[in-house]
XYZ file of C-alpha atoms in Angstrom:
355
model
C 35.369 28.151 -30.051
C 37.328 29.841 -27.304
C 35.360 32.039 -24.858
C 36.808 35.335 -23.533
C 37.667 35.343 -19.794
C 35.344 38.337 -19.175
C 32.408 36.339 -20.529
C 33.290 33.366 -18.323
C 33.360 35.572 -15.217
C 29.987 37.116 -16.094
C 28.406 33.697 -16.599
C 29.741 32.519 -13.239
C 28.326 35.549 -11.408
C 24.944 35.134 -13.133
C 24.803 31.466 -12.156
C 25.509 32.241 -8.491
C 22.881 35.014 -8.390
C 20.285 32.749 -10.007
C 20.963 30.046 -7.415
C 20.556 32.514 -4.547
C 17.245 33.756 -5.947
C 15.932 30.189 -6.230
C 16.993 29.305 -2.683
C 15.403 32.443 -1.210
C 12.218 31.822 -3.207
C 11.885 28.274 -1.947
C 12.433 29.319 1.670
C 9.882 32.152 1.454
C 7.227 30.051 -0.268
C 7.546 27.153 2.153
C 8.625 25.102 -0.896
C 9.603 21.441 -0.887
C 9.988 20.087 2.623
C 11.070 16.724 3.924
C 8.618 15.428 6.520
C 10.237 13.404 9.267
C 8.687 10.116 10.384
C 7.747 11.836 13.628
C 5.742 14.550 11.871
C 1.968 13.974 11.917
C 0.327 13.414 8.543
C -2.891 15.007 9.858
C -3.291 18.168 11.943
C -3.494 17.582 15.686
C -7.252 18.191 15.681
C -7.725 15.297 13.252
C -6.214 12.801 15.694
C -8.983 13.021 18.282
C -11.566 10.289 18.711
C -14.336 12.732 17.833
C -12.808 13.270 14.383
C -13.479 9.682 13.309
C -16.148 9.648 10.588
C -19.365 7.872 11.654
C -20.636 4.685 10.071
C -23.887 2.759 10.217
C -23.163 -0.628 11.765
C -25.066 -3.773 10.765
C -24.736 -7.437 11.718
C -26.008 -10.677 10.200
C -25.691 -13.269 12.963
C -26.340 -16.965 12.283
C -26.264 -19.776 14.845
C -27.495 -23.325 14.229
C -27.753 -26.083 16.838
C -30.677 -28.025 15.400
C -30.627 -29.428 11.862
C -33.624 -30.814 9.996
C -31.652 -33.660 8.413
C -30.794 -35.808 11.398
C -30.537 -39.570 11.662
C -27.516 -41.778 10.940
C -26.643 -39.971 7.698
C -27.713 -36.483 8.785
C -26.062 -33.595 10.590
C -25.523 -34.068 14.334
C -26.966 -31.288 16.467
C -24.560 -28.840 18.102
C -24.623 -27.656 21.708
C -23.655 -23.981 21.717
C -24.040 -22.379 18.292
C -27.469 -20.861 18.944
C -26.507 -19.507 22.378
C -23.304 -18.115 20.871
C -25.217 -16.285 18.144
C -27.821 -14.893 20.532
C -25.160 -13.576 22.917
C -23.084 -12.060 20.099
C -26.190 -10.414 18.625
C -27.263 -8.942 21.977
C -23.780 -7.576 22.677
C -23.463 -5.945 19.261
C -26.941 -4.435 19.536
C -26.798 -3.228 23.144
C -23.167 -2.171 23.513
C -22.186 -1.177 19.956
C -25.499 0.027 18.507
C -25.547 -2.463 15.616
C -28.683 -3.064 13.575
C -28.840 -6.868 13.961
C -30.454 -9.573 11.845
C -30.459 -12.806 13.875
C -31.130 -16.224 12.319
C -31.059 -19.314 14.547
C -31.939 -22.995 14.087
C -35.000 -23.479 11.836
C -34.952 -19.780 10.879
C -31.482 -20.203 9.385
C -32.602 -21.940 6.201
C -30.634 -21.661 3.003
C -33.215 -19.309 1.519
C -33.236 -16.968 4.514
C -29.445 -16.922 4.855
C -29.054 -16.102 1.150
C -31.730 -13.416 1.449
C -29.892 -11.837 4.396
C -26.582 -11.949 2.519
C -28.199 -10.437 -0.563
C -28.899 -7.335 1.543
C -25.175 -6.584 1.275
C -25.912 -5.117 -2.154
C -28.088 -2.440 -0.514
C -25.290 -1.051 1.647
C -23.000 1.815 0.688
C -19.947 3.780 1.747
C -21.386 4.717 5.143
C -22.097 1.115 6.158
C -20.030 -1.462 8.032
C -21.325 -5.038 8.147
C -20.351 -7.906 10.442
C -21.318 -11.466 9.445
C -21.132 -14.071 12.218
C -21.683 -17.759 11.504
C -21.744 -20.607 14.028
C -22.769 -24.024 12.760
C -21.557 -26.957 10.716
C -18.927 -26.461 8.057
C -17.605 -28.772 5.375
C -14.529 -28.881 3.160
C -14.188 -30.659 -0.169
C -10.506 -31.402 -0.719
C -11.026 -32.315 -4.363
C -12.669 -28.992 -5.164
C -10.661 -26.991 -2.641
C -13.989 -25.507 -1.570
C -15.514 -24.863 1.840
C -19.192 -24.653 2.760
C -21.571 -23.355 5.412
C -24.462 -25.698 6.209
C -27.972 -24.176 6.616
C -30.417 -25.745 9.041
C -32.577 -27.267 6.292
C -29.665 -28.730 4.316
C -29.399 -32.423 3.606
C -26.077 -34.086 4.311
C -26.152 -36.767 1.638
C -28.267 -37.712 -1.342
C -27.705 -41.382 -1.963
C -23.973 -41.936 -2.143
C -22.962 -38.307 -2.690
C -22.750 -35.140 -0.620
C -25.750 -32.795 -0.970
C -23.642 -29.758 -1.855
C -26.513 -28.106 -3.682
C -28.140 -27.549 -0.273
C -25.114 -25.798 1.214
C -23.671 -22.280 0.909
C -20.426 -22.335 -1.025
C -17.512 -20.175 0.121
C -16.972 -19.007 -3.451
C -20.561 -17.728 -3.566
C -20.175 -15.958 -0.231
C -16.933 -14.350 -1.400
C -18.522 -13.074 -4.628
C -21.436 -11.524 -2.754
C -19.053 -9.830 -0.300
C -16.832 -8.550 -3.104
C -19.797 -7.121 -5.046
C -21.097 -5.125 -2.063
C -20.399 -1.393 -1.834
C -20.363 -1.451 1.964
C -17.251 0.260 3.259
C -16.320 -2.537 5.639
C -17.313 -6.198 5.882
C -16.014 -8.449 8.650
C -16.730 -12.192 8.623
C -16.348 -14.125 11.885
C -16.745 -17.860 11.330
C -16.955 -20.447 14.121
C -17.309 -23.638 12.111
C -15.247 -26.643 11.125
C -12.917 -25.933 8.206
C -13.565 -22.192 8.484
C -10.044 -21.549 7.246
C -11.114 -22.691 3.775
C -12.631 -19.221 3.334
C -9.261 -17.655 4.101
C -7.089 -16.729 1.139
C -5.401 -13.513 2.272
C -2.238 -12.595 4.115
C -2.066 -12.620 7.881
C -1.984 -9.336 9.785
C 1.224 -7.598 10.788
C 1.272 -7.586 14.588
C 4.084 -4.998 14.656
C 1.961 -2.173 13.208
C 1.308 0.560 15.779
C -2.369 1.482 15.797
C -2.714 5.137 16.790
C -5.563 7.485 15.906
C -4.000 8.243 12.531
C -4.018 4.524 11.765
C -7.688 4.206 12.799
C -8.692 7.119 10.575
C -7.007 5.496 7.607
C -8.457 2.087 8.485
C -11.958 3.570 8.536
C -11.500 5.566 5.326
C -10.337 2.714 3.091
C -12.699 -0.192 2.260
C -11.973 -3.549 3.882
C -12.985 -7.202 3.655
C -11.668 -9.042 6.704
C -12.007 -12.559 8.126
C -11.573 -14.181 11.538
C -12.065 -17.957 11.782
C -11.972 -20.321 14.754
C -9.687 -22.742 12.926
C -7.971 -23.592 9.684
C -8.763 -26.673 7.561
C -9.709 -28.698 10.617
C -12.618 -29.543 12.933
C -13.154 -27.113 15.823
C -14.539 -27.602 19.315
C -18.189 -26.937 20.129
C -17.864 -27.540 23.866
C -17.529 -24.886 26.550
C -19.385 -23.418 29.518
C -22.546 -22.452 27.631
C -20.528 -21.121 24.687
C -17.839 -22.486 22.434
C -14.361 -21.494 23.566
C -13.989 -19.325 20.462
C -17.333 -17.557 20.989
C -16.574 -16.974 24.666
C -13.289 -15.318 23.694
C -15.149 -13.095 21.207
C -17.724 -12.129 23.838
C -15.111 -11.427 26.497
C -13.244 -9.013 24.248
C -16.386 -7.280 22.986
C -17.623 -6.784 26.538
C -14.276 -5.858 28.097
C -12.035 -4.416 25.370
C -8.681 -2.854 26.152
C -9.843 0.418 24.566
C -13.243 1.846 23.537
C -12.012 1.834 19.943
C -10.394 -1.272 18.461
C -9.958 -3.004 15.130
C -10.819 -6.422 13.745
C -7.161 -7.402 14.042
C -7.129 -6.318 17.717
C -10.114 -8.589 18.284
C -8.684 -11.458 16.249
C -5.262 -11.404 17.893
C -6.806 -11.370 21.377
C -9.027 -14.324 20.440
C -6.074 -16.201 18.942
C -4.026 -15.922 22.118
C -6.915 -17.113 24.286
C -8.129 -19.962 22.083
C -4.654 -21.232 21.264
C -3.723 -21.374 24.950
C -6.869 -23.363 25.822
C -7.314 -25.658 22.821
C -4.360 -25.465 20.461
C -6.705 -24.395 17.633
C -5.135 -21.941 15.200
C -7.391 -18.908 14.874
C -6.864 -17.365 11.439
C -7.303 -13.684 10.655
C -6.551 -11.328 7.823
C -7.985 -9.670 4.718
C -9.982 -11.602 2.162
C -8.261 -11.835 -1.193
C -10.886 -9.842 -3.103
C -10.684 -6.715 -5.246
C -12.934 -4.685 -2.943
C -10.430 -4.873 -0.077
C -8.423 -1.631 -0.276
C -6.276 -1.817 2.850
C -8.734 -0.566 5.462
C -10.019 -2.458 8.471
C -13.263 -2.904 10.394
C -13.199 -0.709 13.521
C -15.440 -1.190 16.573
C -16.650 1.803 18.601
C -18.201 1.550 22.058
C -21.083 3.987 21.660
C -21.600 4.772 25.342
C -17.958 5.835 25.662
C -17.408 7.683 22.389
C -19.786 10.599 21.864
C -20.097 13.662 19.655
C -19.016 12.265 16.310
C -18.531 14.604 13.402
C -21.456 15.172 11.050
C -22.290 12.179 8.803
C -21.394 13.919 5.549
C -17.742 14.079 6.622
C -17.222 10.508 5.546
C -17.761 11.547 1.935
C -14.756 13.866 1.977
C -12.598 11.458 3.964
C -13.197 8.652 1.468
C -13.436 10.511 -1.836
C -10.038 9.328 -3.014
C -10.871 5.688 -2.408
C -14.174 5.992 -4.275
C -12.463 7.656 -7.241
C -10.008 4.775 -7.385
C -12.821 2.245 -7.409
C -14.845 4.162 -9.988
C -11.874 4.805 -12.230
C -10.692 1.224 -12.257
C -14.015 -0.536 -12.680
C -15.908 0.428 -15.810
C -18.981 -1.672 -16.463
C -17.927 -5.014 -17.907
C -20.521 -6.794 -20.005
C -18.293 -9.661 -21.071
C -19.702 -13.162 -21.309
C -17.983 -14.161 -18.046
C -19.602 -11.274 -16.160
C -23.017 -12.051 -17.630
C -22.630 -15.673 -16.587
C -21.646 -14.610 -13.075
C -24.696 -12.353 -12.816
C -26.954 -15.138 -14.087
C -25.492 -17.533 -11.528
C -26.056 -15.036 -8.714
C -29.656 -14.517 -9.839
C -30.315 -18.261 -10.026
C -29.071 -18.700 -6.459
C -31.375 -16.009 -5.096
C -28.961 -13.052 -5.034
C -31.164 -10.799 -7.157
C -29.822 -7.496 -5.828
C -26.231 -8.656 -6.215
C -26.914 -9.731 -9.807
C -28.260 -6.254 -10.602
C -25.187 -4.702 -8.993
C -22.848 -6.804 -11.161
C -24.673 -5.689 -14.300
């Protein structure tokens, strides 16, 4: 059907007027805007150190020099693991205000280590936990499984390895993944420590400003730093292993009063690699509970006046909703078997959490 010219003109005018009204409305209402990369995602006040939400910091520190199963077929004693653990524990307690559980030598039995790790199930969104282990490690190539060796563990039973006495990496990973702690950082100074590592390495090009730290603190993290990969590592040093001395040096003399696990790990890597050639590994654990955050250290005597504790709830509400919405209770046979296995190994609290 043909349309009269007068009608066409009227439609054109109406279209132009409608467009002008829409443009003016958007401008007046502050409508859709394109934020440049230089524009802050948080108001300026949110970028100050004092705006960082507070956390309760805990540490489980394990160091074993002396093993019960000695002799020709037993575990050889180490020289520095206990001193390393004691120094790390003191530094975390005195300079970073950590609540520290320290297990050394005969105290670091399988039962007591598992009991300490089972405490992870008691922590929540306001808790950050550091686990430090220095002692013997073992790697089974056939199983593709690594182990930590408690002080009361046998090395062999007849012609086979006494793996039932050791702490399996897969067990440790499950306990870490089941915890509701906001952040968990594992630092492992043991042979074959890299067997625990299954994540991607960190991106050294990422600029870590205060906005980055706020995001790192808000999102849950599960992070790992190890003294080596699938290889033996050195125990010798001037009173401490070279790896532990690098950890202590950075904790005591950091570049900034606030720093992340990757800051610590990269500094250790440069130092240890230059002195020994060992490849320090660092990055997130490949577990569901890692949500892109990162463990952040705060020097308490230099950073004061934190915001009130309840602020962390609002800063992390989105992350908690994601976790709650994506993890309905699963009572499948596999989950029940996992809970039963955790209970049988002494992780009673973790088993309850799974169920």
